[in-house]
Short mmCIF file of C-alpha atoms in Angstrom, two decimals:
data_model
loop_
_atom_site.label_atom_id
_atom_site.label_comp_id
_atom_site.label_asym_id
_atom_site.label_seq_id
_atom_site.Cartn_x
_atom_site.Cartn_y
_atom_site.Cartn_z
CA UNK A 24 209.18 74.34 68.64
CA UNK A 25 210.72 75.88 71.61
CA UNK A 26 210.95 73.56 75.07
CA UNK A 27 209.86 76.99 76.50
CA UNK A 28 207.53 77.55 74.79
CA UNK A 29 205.99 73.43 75.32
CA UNK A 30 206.61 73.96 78.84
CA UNK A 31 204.68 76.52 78.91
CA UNK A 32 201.80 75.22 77.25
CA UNK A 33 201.52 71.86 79.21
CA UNK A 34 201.65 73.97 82.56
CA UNK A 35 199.18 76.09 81.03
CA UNK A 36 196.88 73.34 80.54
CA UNK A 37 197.01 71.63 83.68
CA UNK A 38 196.48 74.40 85.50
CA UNK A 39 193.23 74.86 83.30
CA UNK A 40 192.01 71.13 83.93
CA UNK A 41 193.19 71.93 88.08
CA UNK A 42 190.71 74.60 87.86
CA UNK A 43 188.11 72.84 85.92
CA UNK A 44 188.23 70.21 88.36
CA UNK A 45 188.37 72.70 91.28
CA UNK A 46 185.09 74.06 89.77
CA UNK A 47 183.24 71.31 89.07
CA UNK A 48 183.86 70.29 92.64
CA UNK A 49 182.45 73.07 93.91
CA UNK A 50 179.67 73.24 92.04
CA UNK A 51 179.28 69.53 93.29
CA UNK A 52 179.62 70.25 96.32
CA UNK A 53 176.51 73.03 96.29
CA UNK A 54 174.17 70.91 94.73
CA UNK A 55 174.85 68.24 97.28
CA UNK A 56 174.63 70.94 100.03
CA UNK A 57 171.28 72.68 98.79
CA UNK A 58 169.89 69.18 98.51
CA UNK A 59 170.85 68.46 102.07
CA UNK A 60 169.39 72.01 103.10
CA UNK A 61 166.33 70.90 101.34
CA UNK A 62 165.71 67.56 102.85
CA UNK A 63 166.50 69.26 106.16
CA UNK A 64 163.53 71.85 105.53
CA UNK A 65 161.08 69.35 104.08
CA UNK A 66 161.52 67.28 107.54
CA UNK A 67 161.39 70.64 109.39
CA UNK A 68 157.80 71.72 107.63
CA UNK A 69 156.95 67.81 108.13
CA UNK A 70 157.24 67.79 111.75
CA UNK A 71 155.75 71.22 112.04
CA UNK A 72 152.51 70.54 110.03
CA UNK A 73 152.43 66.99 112.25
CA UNK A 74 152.47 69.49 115.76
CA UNK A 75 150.23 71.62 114.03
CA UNK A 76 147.79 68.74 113.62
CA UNK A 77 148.60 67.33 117.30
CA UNK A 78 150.44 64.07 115.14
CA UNK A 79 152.86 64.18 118.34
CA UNK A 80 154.80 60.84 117.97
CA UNK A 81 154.90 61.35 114.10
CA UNK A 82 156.30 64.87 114.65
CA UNK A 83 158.42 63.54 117.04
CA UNK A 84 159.76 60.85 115.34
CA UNK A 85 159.90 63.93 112.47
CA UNK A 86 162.40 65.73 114.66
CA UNK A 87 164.59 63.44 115.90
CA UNK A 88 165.80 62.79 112.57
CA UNK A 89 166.24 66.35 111.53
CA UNK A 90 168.16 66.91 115.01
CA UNK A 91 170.66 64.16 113.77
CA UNK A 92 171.52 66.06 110.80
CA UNK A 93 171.25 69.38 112.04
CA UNK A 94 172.30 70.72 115.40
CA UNK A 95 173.26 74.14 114.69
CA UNK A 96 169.50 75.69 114.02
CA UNK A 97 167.50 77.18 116.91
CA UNK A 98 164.41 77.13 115.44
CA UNK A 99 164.99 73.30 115.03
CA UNK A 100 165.33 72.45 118.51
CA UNK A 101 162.43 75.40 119.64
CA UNK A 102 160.07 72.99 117.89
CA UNK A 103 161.29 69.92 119.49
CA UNK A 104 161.19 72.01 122.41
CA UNK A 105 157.49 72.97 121.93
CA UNK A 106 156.74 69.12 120.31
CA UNK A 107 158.31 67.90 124.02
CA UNK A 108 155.71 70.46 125.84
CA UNK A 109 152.78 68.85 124.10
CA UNK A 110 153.79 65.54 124.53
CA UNK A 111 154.42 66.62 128.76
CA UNK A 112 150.44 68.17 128.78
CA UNK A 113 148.84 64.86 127.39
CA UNK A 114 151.54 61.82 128.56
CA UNK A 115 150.24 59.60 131.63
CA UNK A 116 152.00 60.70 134.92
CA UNK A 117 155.10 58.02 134.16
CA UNK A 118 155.97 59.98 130.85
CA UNK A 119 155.27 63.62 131.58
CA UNK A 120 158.74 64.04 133.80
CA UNK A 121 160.72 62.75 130.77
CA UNK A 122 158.44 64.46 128.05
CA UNK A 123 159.08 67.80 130.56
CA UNK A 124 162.36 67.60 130.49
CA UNK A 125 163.22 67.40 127.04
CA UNK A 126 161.34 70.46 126.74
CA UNK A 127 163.66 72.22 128.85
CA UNK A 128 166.73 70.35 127.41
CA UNK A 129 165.53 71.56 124.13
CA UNK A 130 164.22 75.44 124.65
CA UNK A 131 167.70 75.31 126.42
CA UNK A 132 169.94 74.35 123.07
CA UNK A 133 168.05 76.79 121.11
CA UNK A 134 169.02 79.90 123.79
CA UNK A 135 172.26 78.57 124.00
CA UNK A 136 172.25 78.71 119.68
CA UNK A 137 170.78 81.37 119.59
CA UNK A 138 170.68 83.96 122.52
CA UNK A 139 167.98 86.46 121.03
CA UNK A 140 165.78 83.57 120.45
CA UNK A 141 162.53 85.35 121.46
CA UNK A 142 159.80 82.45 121.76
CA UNK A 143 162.49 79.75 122.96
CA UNK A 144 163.51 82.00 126.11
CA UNK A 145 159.36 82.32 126.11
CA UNK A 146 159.43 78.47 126.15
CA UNK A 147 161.69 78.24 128.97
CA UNK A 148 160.04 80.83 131.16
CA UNK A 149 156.96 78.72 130.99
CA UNK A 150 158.40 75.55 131.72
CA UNK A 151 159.78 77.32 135.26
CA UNK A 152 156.75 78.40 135.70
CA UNK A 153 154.38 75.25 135.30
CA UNK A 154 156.66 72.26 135.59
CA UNK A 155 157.35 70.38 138.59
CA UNK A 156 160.52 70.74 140.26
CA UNK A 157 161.28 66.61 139.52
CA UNK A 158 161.36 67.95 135.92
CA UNK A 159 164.20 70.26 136.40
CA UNK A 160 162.14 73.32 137.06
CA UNK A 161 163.93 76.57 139.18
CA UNK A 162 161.24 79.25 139.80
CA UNK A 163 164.46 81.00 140.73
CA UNK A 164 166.14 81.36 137.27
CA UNK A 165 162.72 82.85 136.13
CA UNK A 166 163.73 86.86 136.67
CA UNK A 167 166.57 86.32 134.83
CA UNK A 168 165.14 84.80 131.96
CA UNK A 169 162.43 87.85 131.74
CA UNK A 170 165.03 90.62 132.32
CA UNK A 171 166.96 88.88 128.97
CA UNK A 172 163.26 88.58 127.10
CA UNK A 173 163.45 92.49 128.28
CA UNK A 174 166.49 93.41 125.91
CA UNK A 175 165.04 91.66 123.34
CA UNK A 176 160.95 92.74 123.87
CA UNK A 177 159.69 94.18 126.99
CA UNK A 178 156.49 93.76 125.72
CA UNK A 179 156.38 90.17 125.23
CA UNK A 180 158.18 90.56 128.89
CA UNK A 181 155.65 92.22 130.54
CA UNK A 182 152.86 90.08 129.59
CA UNK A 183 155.35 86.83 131.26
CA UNK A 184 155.90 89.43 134.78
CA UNK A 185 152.91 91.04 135.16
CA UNK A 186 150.72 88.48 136.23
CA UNK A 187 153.25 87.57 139.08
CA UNK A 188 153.86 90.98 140.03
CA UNK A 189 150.19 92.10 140.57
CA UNK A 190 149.98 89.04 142.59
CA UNK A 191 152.06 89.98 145.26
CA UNK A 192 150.76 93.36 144.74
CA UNK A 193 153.60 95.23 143.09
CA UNK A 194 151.55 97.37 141.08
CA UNK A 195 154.03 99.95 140.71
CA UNK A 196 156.18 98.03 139.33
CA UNK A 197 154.03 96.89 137.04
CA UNK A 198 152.81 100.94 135.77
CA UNK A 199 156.65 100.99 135.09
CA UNK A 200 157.46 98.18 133.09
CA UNK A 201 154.30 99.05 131.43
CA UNK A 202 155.58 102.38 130.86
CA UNK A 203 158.62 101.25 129.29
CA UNK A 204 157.51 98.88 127.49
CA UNK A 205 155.30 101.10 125.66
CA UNK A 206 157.91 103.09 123.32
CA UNK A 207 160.30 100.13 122.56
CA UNK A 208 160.35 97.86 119.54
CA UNK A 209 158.46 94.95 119.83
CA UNK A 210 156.29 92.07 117.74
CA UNK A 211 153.12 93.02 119.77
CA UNK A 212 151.37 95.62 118.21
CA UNK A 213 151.19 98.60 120.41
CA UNK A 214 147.18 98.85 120.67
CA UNK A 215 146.60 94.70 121.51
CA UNK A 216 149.74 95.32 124.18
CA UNK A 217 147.58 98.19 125.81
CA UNK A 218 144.54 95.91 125.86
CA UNK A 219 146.42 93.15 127.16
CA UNK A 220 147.72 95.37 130.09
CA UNK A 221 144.74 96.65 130.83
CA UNK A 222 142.98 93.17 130.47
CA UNK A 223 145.52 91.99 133.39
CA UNK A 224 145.35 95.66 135.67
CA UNK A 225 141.40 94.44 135.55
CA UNK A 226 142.33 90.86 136.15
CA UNK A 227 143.89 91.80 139.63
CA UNK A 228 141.28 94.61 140.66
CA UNK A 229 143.36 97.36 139.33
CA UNK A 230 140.52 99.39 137.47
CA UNK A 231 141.38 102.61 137.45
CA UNK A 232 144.96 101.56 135.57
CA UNK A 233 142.64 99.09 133.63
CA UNK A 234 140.29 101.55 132.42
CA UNK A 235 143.21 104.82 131.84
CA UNK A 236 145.33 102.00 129.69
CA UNK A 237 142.15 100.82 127.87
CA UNK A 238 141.02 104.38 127.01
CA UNK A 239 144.35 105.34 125.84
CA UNK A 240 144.21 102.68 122.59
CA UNK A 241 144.65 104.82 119.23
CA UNK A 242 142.10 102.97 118.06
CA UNK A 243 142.24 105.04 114.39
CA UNK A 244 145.69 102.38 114.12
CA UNK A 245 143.95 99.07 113.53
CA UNK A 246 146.33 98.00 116.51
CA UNK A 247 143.39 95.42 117.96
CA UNK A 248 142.29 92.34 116.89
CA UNK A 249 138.23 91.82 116.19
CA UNK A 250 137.66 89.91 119.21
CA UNK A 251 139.69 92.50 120.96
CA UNK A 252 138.11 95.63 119.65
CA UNK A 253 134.77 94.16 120.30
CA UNK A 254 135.31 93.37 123.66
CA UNK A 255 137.33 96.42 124.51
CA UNK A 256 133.68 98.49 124.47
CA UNK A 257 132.32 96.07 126.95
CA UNK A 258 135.38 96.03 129.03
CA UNK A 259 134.95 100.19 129.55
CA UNK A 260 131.52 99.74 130.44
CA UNK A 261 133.04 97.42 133.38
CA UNK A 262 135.67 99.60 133.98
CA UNK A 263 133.58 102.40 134.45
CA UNK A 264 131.24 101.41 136.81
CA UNK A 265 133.71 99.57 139.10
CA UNK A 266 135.75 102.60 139.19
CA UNK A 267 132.18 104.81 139.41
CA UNK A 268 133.51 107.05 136.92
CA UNK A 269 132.52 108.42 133.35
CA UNK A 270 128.97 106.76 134.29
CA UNK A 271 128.05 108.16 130.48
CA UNK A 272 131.14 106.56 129.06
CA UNK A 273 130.41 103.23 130.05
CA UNK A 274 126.86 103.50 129.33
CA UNK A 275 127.16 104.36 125.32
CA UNK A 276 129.84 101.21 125.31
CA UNK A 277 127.24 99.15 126.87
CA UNK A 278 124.76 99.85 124.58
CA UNK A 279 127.04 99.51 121.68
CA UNK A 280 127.86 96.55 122.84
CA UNK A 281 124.29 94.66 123.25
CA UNK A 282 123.61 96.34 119.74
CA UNK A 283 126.23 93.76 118.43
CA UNK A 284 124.91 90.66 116.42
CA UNK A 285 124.36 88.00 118.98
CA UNK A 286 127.20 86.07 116.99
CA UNK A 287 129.74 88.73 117.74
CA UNK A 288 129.04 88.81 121.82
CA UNK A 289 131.46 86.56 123.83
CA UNK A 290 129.55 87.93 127.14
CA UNK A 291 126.30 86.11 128.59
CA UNK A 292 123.37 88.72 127.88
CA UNK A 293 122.36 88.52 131.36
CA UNK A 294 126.02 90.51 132.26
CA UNK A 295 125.35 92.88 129.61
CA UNK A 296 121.63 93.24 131.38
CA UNK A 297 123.34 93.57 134.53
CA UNK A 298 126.30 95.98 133.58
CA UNK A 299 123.82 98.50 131.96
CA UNK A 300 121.17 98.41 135.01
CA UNK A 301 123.80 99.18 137.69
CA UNK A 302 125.31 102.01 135.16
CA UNK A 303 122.11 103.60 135.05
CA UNK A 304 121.56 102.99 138.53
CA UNK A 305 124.74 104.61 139.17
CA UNK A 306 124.13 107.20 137.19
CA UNK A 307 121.13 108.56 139.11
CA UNK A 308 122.92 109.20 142.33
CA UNK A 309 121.93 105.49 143.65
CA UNK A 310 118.41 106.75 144.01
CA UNK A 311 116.46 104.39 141.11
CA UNK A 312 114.91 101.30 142.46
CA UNK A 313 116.63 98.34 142.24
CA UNK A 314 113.89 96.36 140.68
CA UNK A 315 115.65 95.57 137.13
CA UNK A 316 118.84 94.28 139.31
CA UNK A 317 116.84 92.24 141.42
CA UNK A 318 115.29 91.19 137.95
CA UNK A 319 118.18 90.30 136.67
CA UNK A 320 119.48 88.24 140.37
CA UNK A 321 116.22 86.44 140.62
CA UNK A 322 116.33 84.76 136.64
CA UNK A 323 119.74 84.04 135.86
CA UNK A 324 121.60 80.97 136.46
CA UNK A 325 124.99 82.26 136.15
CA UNK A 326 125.83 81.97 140.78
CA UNK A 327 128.97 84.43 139.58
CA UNK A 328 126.35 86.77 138.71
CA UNK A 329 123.64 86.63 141.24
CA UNK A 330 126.90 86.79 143.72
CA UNK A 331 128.08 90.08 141.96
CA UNK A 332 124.73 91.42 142.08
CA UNK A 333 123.84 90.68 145.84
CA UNK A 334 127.21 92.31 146.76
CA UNK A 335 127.06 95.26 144.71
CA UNK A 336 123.70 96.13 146.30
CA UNK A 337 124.87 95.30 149.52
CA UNK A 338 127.51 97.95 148.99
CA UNK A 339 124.83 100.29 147.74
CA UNK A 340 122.47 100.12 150.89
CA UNK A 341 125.95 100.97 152.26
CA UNK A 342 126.48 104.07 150.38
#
C-alpha cells in the first residue's frame, strides 16, 4: 500500500475519534449543565412556594443555597430580596435592622443584574420609603429610583409618586404624570390604572379629578377587576355628591349599588343609607327635611359616620 496513502488514513481517523471525543464532551457537558439549571429551578420554585406559604426560615434557608450556585439571576436575588422584607415585618426589634438590610442588599444586586428589573426597583423604593434610616434607608435616592421605574412603566411609577405628591399638595403634578402615564406601555391594565388614580385623587380630597378619571374608564374593555368594577359605582355616587355634581349620576350608581347581593358589598349599609339620603337631599335644592339623615346619625355605630353626617349638615344649614 502506499505510505501516503496509510498516512492518510491514520490522520483521517484520529481526527474522527478527536471529534468524537470533542462531541461527546459536549454533549456531556449539556446534560451536566441542564441538570445544574434544573436543580437551580427546583430550589428557586422551593423557596418561592415556602414565601408563598410564609415558611420564611425554610425559604430562606431555600435561597441561600441557590444564591451560592447562582449569582447572575435577578429574579433570584428579587426573591431573597422580598423573603428578607418578610422576615424585617415579623422579626423582634434585634433582627428587623439585619433582616432590613438584606432586603436592600438584595433588591440592590438584582438592579445592579438587571437594570429594567421592574418589581426589584419597586422593592427598593419601598424599602426607602418604610425602613428606618439604621437600616440603610435614604428617602433621598427615592426620586431617582421612580424617574428609572418611569422609563420602564410610568404607571407602576405613578402609583409609587402619587401618594407623596398629593401630600404636599402637588396636584398638578400629579394630573401630569397621570397624563402621561396614560398612553405608554405598561403591565397595569389601562382601566384598573384609571381607578387606581382616581381611588388616590379621592384619597387626598381631590374629587373633581377623582370623579372625571373614574368616569373616563372604557368600561366595554374588561380593564377592572370585580372588586374594582363593583366598587367603582359606589365610588361615583361619592364622587358626585362631594363634588355636588351629576346629583342623577350618583344617584342611579347608588342604587345599583345597594341592589348588589349583600355578599358582593364591601361598604357598611348604613354609608350606602347615608350616601343615597344626602344625594336626594341634594338633589332637591337642600330643601327636603333632614329626617332620614338624622335617621341614619342617631342608629349607627360607625363615629366616622355620625361625624360625616353632623358636618355635612352643618355645612348645609350653611348653604
Amino acid at each position: 500500500m502506499n505510505p501516503c496513502n496509510i498516512k492518510s488514513n491514520n490522520y483521517q481517523k484520529k481526527n474522527f475519534q478527536y471529534n468524537l471525543l470533542c462531541f461527546c464532551i459536549l454533549l456531556l457537558s449539556s446534560a451536566v449543565k441542564a441538570k445544574n439549571d434544573a436543580s437551580l429551578n427546583d430550589l428557586f420554585n422551593q423557596a418561592t412556594a415556602a414565601f408563598a406559604e410564609n415558611h420564611l426560615d425554610h425559604a430562606e434557608m431555600l435561597i441561600e443555597k441557590l444564591l451560592e450556585s447562582s449569582q447572575n439571576e435577578a429574579e433570584h436575588y428579587y426573591l431573597a430580596g422580598r423573603i428578607a422584607g418578610k422576615q424585617a415585618q415579623e422579626a423582634n426589634l434585634f433582627s428587623q435592622l439585619s433582616y432590613a438590610r438584606a432586603a436592600k442588599k438584595y433588591f440592590t444586586a438584582a438592579i445592579r443584574i438587571d437594570p429594567q428589573h421592574q418589581n426589584a426597583i419597586i422593592g427598593l423604593i419601598r424599602f426607602h420609603q418604610q425602613a428606618p434610616v439604621m437600616a440603610g434607608s435614604d428617602k433621598q435616592s427615592i426620586p431617582e429610583l421612580i424617574n428609572q421605574l418611569r422609563t420602564i412603566d410610568a404607571r407602576a411609577a405613578f402609583t409609587m409618586d402619587a401618594p407623596k405628591l398629593l401630600e404636599n399638595n402637588h396636584v398638578k403634578s400629579v394630573v401630569d404624570f397621570y397624563k402621561e402615564a396614560l398612553n405608554k406601555p405598561s403591565k397595569t391594565r389601562l382601566g384598573q390604572f384609571q381607578y387606581d388614580a382616581a381611588m388616590w385623587f379621592s384619597a387626598y380630597g381631590h374629587y373633581h379629578q377623582a370623579l372625571e378619571i373614574m368616569q373616563s374608564i372604557d368600561l366595554s374593555q374588561n380593564d377592572l377587576d370585580d372588586e374594582s368594577t363593583v366598587m367603582r359605582l359606589y365610588q361615583l355616587a361619592k364622587l358626585t355628591a362631594e363634588t355636588q355634581t351629576q346629583l342623577d349620576v350618583g344617584i342611579k350608581n347608588i342604587q345599583l349599588y345597594a341592589a348588589l347581593p349583600k355578599g358582593d358589598k364591601t361598604i357598611p349599609q348604613d354609608w350606602i343609607d347615608f350616601r343615597l339620603a344626602q344625594l336626594n337631599f341634594l338633589n332637591s335644592g337642600q330643601t327636603l327635611d333632614k329626617t332620614e339623615l338624622l335617621k341614619i346619625q342617631s342608629r349607627t355605630s360607625l363615629d366616622e359616620l355620625k361625624a360625616k353626617i353632623q358636618s355635612f349638615l352643618e355645612e348645609a344649614v350653611l348653604n
